[in-house]
GROMACS .gro file of C-alpha atoms in nm:
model
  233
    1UNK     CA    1  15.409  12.732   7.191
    2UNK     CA    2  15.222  12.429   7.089
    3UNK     CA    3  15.239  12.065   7.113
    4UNK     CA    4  15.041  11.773   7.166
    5UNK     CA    5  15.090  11.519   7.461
    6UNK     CA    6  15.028  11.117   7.514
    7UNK     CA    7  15.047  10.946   7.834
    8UNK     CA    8  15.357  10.727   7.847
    9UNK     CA    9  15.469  10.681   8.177
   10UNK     CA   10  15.317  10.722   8.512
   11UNK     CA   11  15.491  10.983   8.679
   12UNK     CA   12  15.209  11.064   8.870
   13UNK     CA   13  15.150  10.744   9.088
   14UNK     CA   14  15.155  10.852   9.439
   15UNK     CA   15  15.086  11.251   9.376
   16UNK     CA   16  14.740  11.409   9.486
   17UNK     CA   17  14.542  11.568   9.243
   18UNK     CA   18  14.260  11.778   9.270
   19UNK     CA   19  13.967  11.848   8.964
   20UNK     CA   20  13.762  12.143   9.027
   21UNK     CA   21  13.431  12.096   8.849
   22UNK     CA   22  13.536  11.737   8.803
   23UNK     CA   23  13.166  11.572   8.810
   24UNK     CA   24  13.158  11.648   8.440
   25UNK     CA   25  13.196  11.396   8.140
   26UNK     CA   26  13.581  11.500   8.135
   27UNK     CA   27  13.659  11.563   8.505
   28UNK     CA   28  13.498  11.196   8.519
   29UNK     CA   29  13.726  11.038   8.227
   30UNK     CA   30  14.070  11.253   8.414
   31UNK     CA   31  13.954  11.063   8.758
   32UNK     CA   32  13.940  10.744   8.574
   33UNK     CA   33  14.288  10.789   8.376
   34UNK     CA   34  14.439  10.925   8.708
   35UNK     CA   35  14.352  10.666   8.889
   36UNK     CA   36  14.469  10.385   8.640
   37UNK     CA   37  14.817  10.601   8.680
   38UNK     CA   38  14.857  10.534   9.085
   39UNK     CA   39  14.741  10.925   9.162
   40UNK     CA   40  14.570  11.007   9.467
   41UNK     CA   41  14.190  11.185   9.337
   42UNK     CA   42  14.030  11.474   9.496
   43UNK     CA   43  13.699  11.572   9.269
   44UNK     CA   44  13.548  11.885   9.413
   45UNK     CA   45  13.194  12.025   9.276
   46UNK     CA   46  12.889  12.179   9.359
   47UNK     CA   47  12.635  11.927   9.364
   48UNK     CA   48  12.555  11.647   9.642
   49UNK     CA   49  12.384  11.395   9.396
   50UNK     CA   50  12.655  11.440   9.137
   51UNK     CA   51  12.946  11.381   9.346
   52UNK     CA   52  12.799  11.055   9.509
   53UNK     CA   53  12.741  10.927   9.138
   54UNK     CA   54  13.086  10.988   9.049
   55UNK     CA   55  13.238  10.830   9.397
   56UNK     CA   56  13.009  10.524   9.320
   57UNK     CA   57  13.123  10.511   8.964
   58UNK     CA   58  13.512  10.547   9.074
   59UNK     CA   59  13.609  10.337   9.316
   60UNK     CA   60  13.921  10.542   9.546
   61UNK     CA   61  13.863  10.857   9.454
   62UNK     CA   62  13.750  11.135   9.740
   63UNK     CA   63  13.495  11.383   9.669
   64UNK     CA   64  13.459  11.786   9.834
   65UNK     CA   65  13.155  11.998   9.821
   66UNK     CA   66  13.231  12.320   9.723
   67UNK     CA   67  13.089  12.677   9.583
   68UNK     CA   68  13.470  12.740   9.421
   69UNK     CA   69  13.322  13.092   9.316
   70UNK     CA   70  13.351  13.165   9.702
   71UNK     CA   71  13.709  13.246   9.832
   72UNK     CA   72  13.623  13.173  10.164
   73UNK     CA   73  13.451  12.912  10.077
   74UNK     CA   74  13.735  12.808   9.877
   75UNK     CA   75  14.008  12.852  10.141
   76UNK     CA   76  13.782  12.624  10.405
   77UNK     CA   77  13.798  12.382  10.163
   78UNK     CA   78  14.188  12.355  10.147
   79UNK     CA   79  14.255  12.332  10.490
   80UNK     CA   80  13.975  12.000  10.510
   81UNK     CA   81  14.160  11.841  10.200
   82UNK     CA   82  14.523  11.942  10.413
   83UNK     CA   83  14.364  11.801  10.724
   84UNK     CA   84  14.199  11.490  10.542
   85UNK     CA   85  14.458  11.421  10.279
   86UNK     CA   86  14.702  11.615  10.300
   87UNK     CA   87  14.889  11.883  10.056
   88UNK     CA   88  14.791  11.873   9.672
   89UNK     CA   89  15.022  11.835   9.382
   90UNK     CA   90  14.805  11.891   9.085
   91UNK     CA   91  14.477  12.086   8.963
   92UNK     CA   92  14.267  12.041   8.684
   93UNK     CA   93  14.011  12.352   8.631
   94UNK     CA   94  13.711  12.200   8.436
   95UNK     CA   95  13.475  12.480   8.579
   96UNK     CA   96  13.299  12.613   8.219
   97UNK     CA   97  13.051  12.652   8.019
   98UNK     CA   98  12.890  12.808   7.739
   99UNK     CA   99  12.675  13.094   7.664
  100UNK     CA  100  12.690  13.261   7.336
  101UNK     CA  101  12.483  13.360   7.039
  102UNK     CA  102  12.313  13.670   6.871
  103UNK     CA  103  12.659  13.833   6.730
  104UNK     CA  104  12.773  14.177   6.930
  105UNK     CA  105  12.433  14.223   7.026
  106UNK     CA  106  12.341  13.936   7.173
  107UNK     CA  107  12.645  13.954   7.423
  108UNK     CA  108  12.413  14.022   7.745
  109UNK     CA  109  12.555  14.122   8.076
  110UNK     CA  110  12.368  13.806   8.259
  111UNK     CA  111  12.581  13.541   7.997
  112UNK     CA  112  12.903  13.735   8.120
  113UNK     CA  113  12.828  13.736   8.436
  114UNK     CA  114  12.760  13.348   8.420
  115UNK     CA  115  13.088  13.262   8.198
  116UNK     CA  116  13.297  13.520   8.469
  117UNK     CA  117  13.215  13.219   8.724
  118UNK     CA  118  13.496  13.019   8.550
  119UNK     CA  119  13.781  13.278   8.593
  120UNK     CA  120  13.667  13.360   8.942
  121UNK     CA  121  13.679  12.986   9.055
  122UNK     CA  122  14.026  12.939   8.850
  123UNK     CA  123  14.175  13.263   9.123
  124UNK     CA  124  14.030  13.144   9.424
  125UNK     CA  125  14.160  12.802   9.376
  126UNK     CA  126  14.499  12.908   9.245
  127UNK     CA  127  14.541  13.151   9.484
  128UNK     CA  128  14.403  12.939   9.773
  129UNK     CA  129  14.681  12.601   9.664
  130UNK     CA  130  14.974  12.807   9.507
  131UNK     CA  131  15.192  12.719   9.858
  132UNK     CA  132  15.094  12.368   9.772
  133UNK     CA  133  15.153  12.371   9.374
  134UNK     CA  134  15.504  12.535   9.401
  135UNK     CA  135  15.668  12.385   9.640
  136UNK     CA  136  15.560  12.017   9.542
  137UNK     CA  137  15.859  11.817   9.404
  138UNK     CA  138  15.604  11.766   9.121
  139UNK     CA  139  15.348  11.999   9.078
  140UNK     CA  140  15.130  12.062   8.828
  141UNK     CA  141  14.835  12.330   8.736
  142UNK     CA  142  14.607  12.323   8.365
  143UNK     CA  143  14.298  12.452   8.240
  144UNK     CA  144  14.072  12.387   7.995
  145UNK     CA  145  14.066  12.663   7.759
  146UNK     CA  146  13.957  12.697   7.377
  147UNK     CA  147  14.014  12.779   7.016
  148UNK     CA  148  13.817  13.047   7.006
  149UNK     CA  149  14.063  13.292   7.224
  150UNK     CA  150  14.307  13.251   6.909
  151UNK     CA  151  13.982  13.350   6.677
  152UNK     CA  152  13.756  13.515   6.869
  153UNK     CA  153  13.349  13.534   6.713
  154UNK     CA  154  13.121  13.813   6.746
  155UNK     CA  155  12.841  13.580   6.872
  156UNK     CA  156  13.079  13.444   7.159
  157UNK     CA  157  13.300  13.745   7.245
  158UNK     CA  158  13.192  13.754   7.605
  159UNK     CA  159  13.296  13.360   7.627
  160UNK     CA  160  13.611  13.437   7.434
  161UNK     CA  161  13.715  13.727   7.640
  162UNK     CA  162  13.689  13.507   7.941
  163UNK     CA  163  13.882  13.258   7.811
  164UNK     CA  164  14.158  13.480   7.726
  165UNK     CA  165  14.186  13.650   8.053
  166UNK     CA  166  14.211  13.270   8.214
  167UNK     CA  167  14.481  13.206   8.008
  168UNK     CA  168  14.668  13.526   8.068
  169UNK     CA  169  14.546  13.405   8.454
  170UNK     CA  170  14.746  13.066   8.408
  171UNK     CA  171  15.049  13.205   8.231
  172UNK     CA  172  15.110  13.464   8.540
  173UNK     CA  173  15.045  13.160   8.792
  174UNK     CA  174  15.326  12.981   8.557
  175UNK     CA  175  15.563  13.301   8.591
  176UNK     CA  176  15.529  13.299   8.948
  177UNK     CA  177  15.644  12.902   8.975
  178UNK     CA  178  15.969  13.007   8.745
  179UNK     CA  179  16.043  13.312   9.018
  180UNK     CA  180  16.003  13.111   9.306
  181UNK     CA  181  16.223  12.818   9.153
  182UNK     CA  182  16.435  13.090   9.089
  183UNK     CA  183  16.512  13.264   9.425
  184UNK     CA  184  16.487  12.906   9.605
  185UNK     CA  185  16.766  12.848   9.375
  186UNK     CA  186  16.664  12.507   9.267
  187UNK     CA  187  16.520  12.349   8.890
  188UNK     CA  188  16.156  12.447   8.871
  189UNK     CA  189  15.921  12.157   8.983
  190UNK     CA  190  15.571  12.344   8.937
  191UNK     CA  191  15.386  12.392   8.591
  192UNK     CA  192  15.100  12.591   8.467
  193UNK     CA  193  14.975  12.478   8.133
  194UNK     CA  194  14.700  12.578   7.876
  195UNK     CA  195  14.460  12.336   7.704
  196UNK     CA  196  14.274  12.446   7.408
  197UNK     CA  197  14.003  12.255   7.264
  198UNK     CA  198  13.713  12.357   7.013
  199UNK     CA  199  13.500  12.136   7.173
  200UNK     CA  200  13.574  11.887   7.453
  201UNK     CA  201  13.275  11.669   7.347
  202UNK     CA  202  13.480  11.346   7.215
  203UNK     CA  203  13.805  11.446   7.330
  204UNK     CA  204  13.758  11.407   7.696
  205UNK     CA  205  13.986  11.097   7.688
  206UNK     CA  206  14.222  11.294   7.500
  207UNK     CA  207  14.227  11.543   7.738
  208UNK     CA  208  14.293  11.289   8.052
  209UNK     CA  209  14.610  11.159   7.896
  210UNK     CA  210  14.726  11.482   7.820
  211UNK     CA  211  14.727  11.623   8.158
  212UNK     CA  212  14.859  11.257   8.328
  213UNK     CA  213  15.131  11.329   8.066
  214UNK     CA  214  15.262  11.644   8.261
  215UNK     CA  215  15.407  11.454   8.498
  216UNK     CA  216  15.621  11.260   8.276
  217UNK     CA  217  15.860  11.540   8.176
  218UNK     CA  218  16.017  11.824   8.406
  219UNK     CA  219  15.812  12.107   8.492
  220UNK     CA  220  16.050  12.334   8.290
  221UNK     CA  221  15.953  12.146   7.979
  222UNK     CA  222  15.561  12.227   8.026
  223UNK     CA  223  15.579  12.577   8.221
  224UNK     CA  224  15.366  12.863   8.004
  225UNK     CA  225  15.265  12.601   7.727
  226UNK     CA  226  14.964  12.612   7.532
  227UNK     CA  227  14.882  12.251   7.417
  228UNK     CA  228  14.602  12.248   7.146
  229UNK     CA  229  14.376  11.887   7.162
  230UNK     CA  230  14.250  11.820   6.794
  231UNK     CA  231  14.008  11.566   6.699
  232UNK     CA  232  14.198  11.272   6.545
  233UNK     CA  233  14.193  11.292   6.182
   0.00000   0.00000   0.00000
């Protein structure tokens, strides 16, 4: 399914929300949007000097060091954020990047192996906040994914193959919010959603109001949803 989303209300104000990889352009521009909405901001990343910038630039928002390609690592880091903040409602996965090139032949084991960092990251933190996610009255889970898993390129197979098995990651995370609704016997208040992009260079405020716009519908309305974000014509 596709559709396109715009932030209209602010049905996020008071929930906690975590972006992993969020010192980026984007994860910066989600903080900001967020924030403006009344959400609580948890940016997690790799880098020291990166995440001061950001908490200097972004008044509010708390920052975690992390190596999210680590599931103990990982798993340490939830119970500080439970401890320090307290449970999470929402995740953002912005961990990515691109390697690519060269057709067939040119997809080297070493640009795999970097893209695979990605899908690992997306499991461990999934995995590590899917008590939280599921059982928040409003709880949300996306990832950034891209066009290319709908037409995948010789030259960036290994990038599009990664991409595709995040997404089939993210739509069994979003089965597993629909069975646990369904044996608590209860509406479903936990969403996993999709975002493809061809590029999120220029679209990274498009991308912020899209994901603050999950919160103002039901869960049920955004569960196993594929939202494309398209350059404005």
């Amino acid at each position: 399914m596709m559709t396109n989303t715009d932030a209209v209300d602010e049905g996020v104000r008071g929930h906690r929300v975590l972006l992993a990889g969020g010192t980026s352009a984007a994860g910066r521009a989600c903080a900001r949007a967020l924030s403006d909405a009344g959400a609580h901001v948890l940016i997690v990343g790799s880098d020291d000097d990166r995440l001061a910038a950001v908490s200097t630039e972004i008044p509010g928002v708390a920052v975690e060091r992390c190596d999210l390609t680590d599931g103990d690592a990982v798993d340490a880091l939830r119970d500080r954020v439970h401890a320090a903040h307290g449970r999470v409602d929402g995740i953002l996965h912005l961990v990515g990047g691109w390697r690519g090139g060269g057709g067939l032949a040119g997809q080297n084991d070493d640009d795999f192996a970097f893209l695979l960092r990605s899908l690992t990251a997306l499991r461990h933190v999934s995995r590590a906040f899917d008590d939280d996610i599921r059982t928040s009255d409003a709880g949300r889970l996306a990832i950034v994914s891209s066009m290319a898993v709908a037409r995948p390129l010789a030259g960036g197979a290994n990038y599009a193959a990664v991409k595709a098995a995040s997404e089939a990651w993210v739509r069994a995370v979003a089965q597993g919010y629909a069975t646990h609704a369904r044996h608590a016997g209860h509406e479903p208040s936990a969403a996993a959603v999709v975002f493809r992009v061809k590029s999120l260079d220029g679209l990274e405020d498009a991308l912020a109001a899209s994901f603050v716009a999950l919160w103002d519908d039901d869960a049920e309305a955004w569960n196993d949803v594929t939202i494309d974000i398209a350059t404005p014509v």
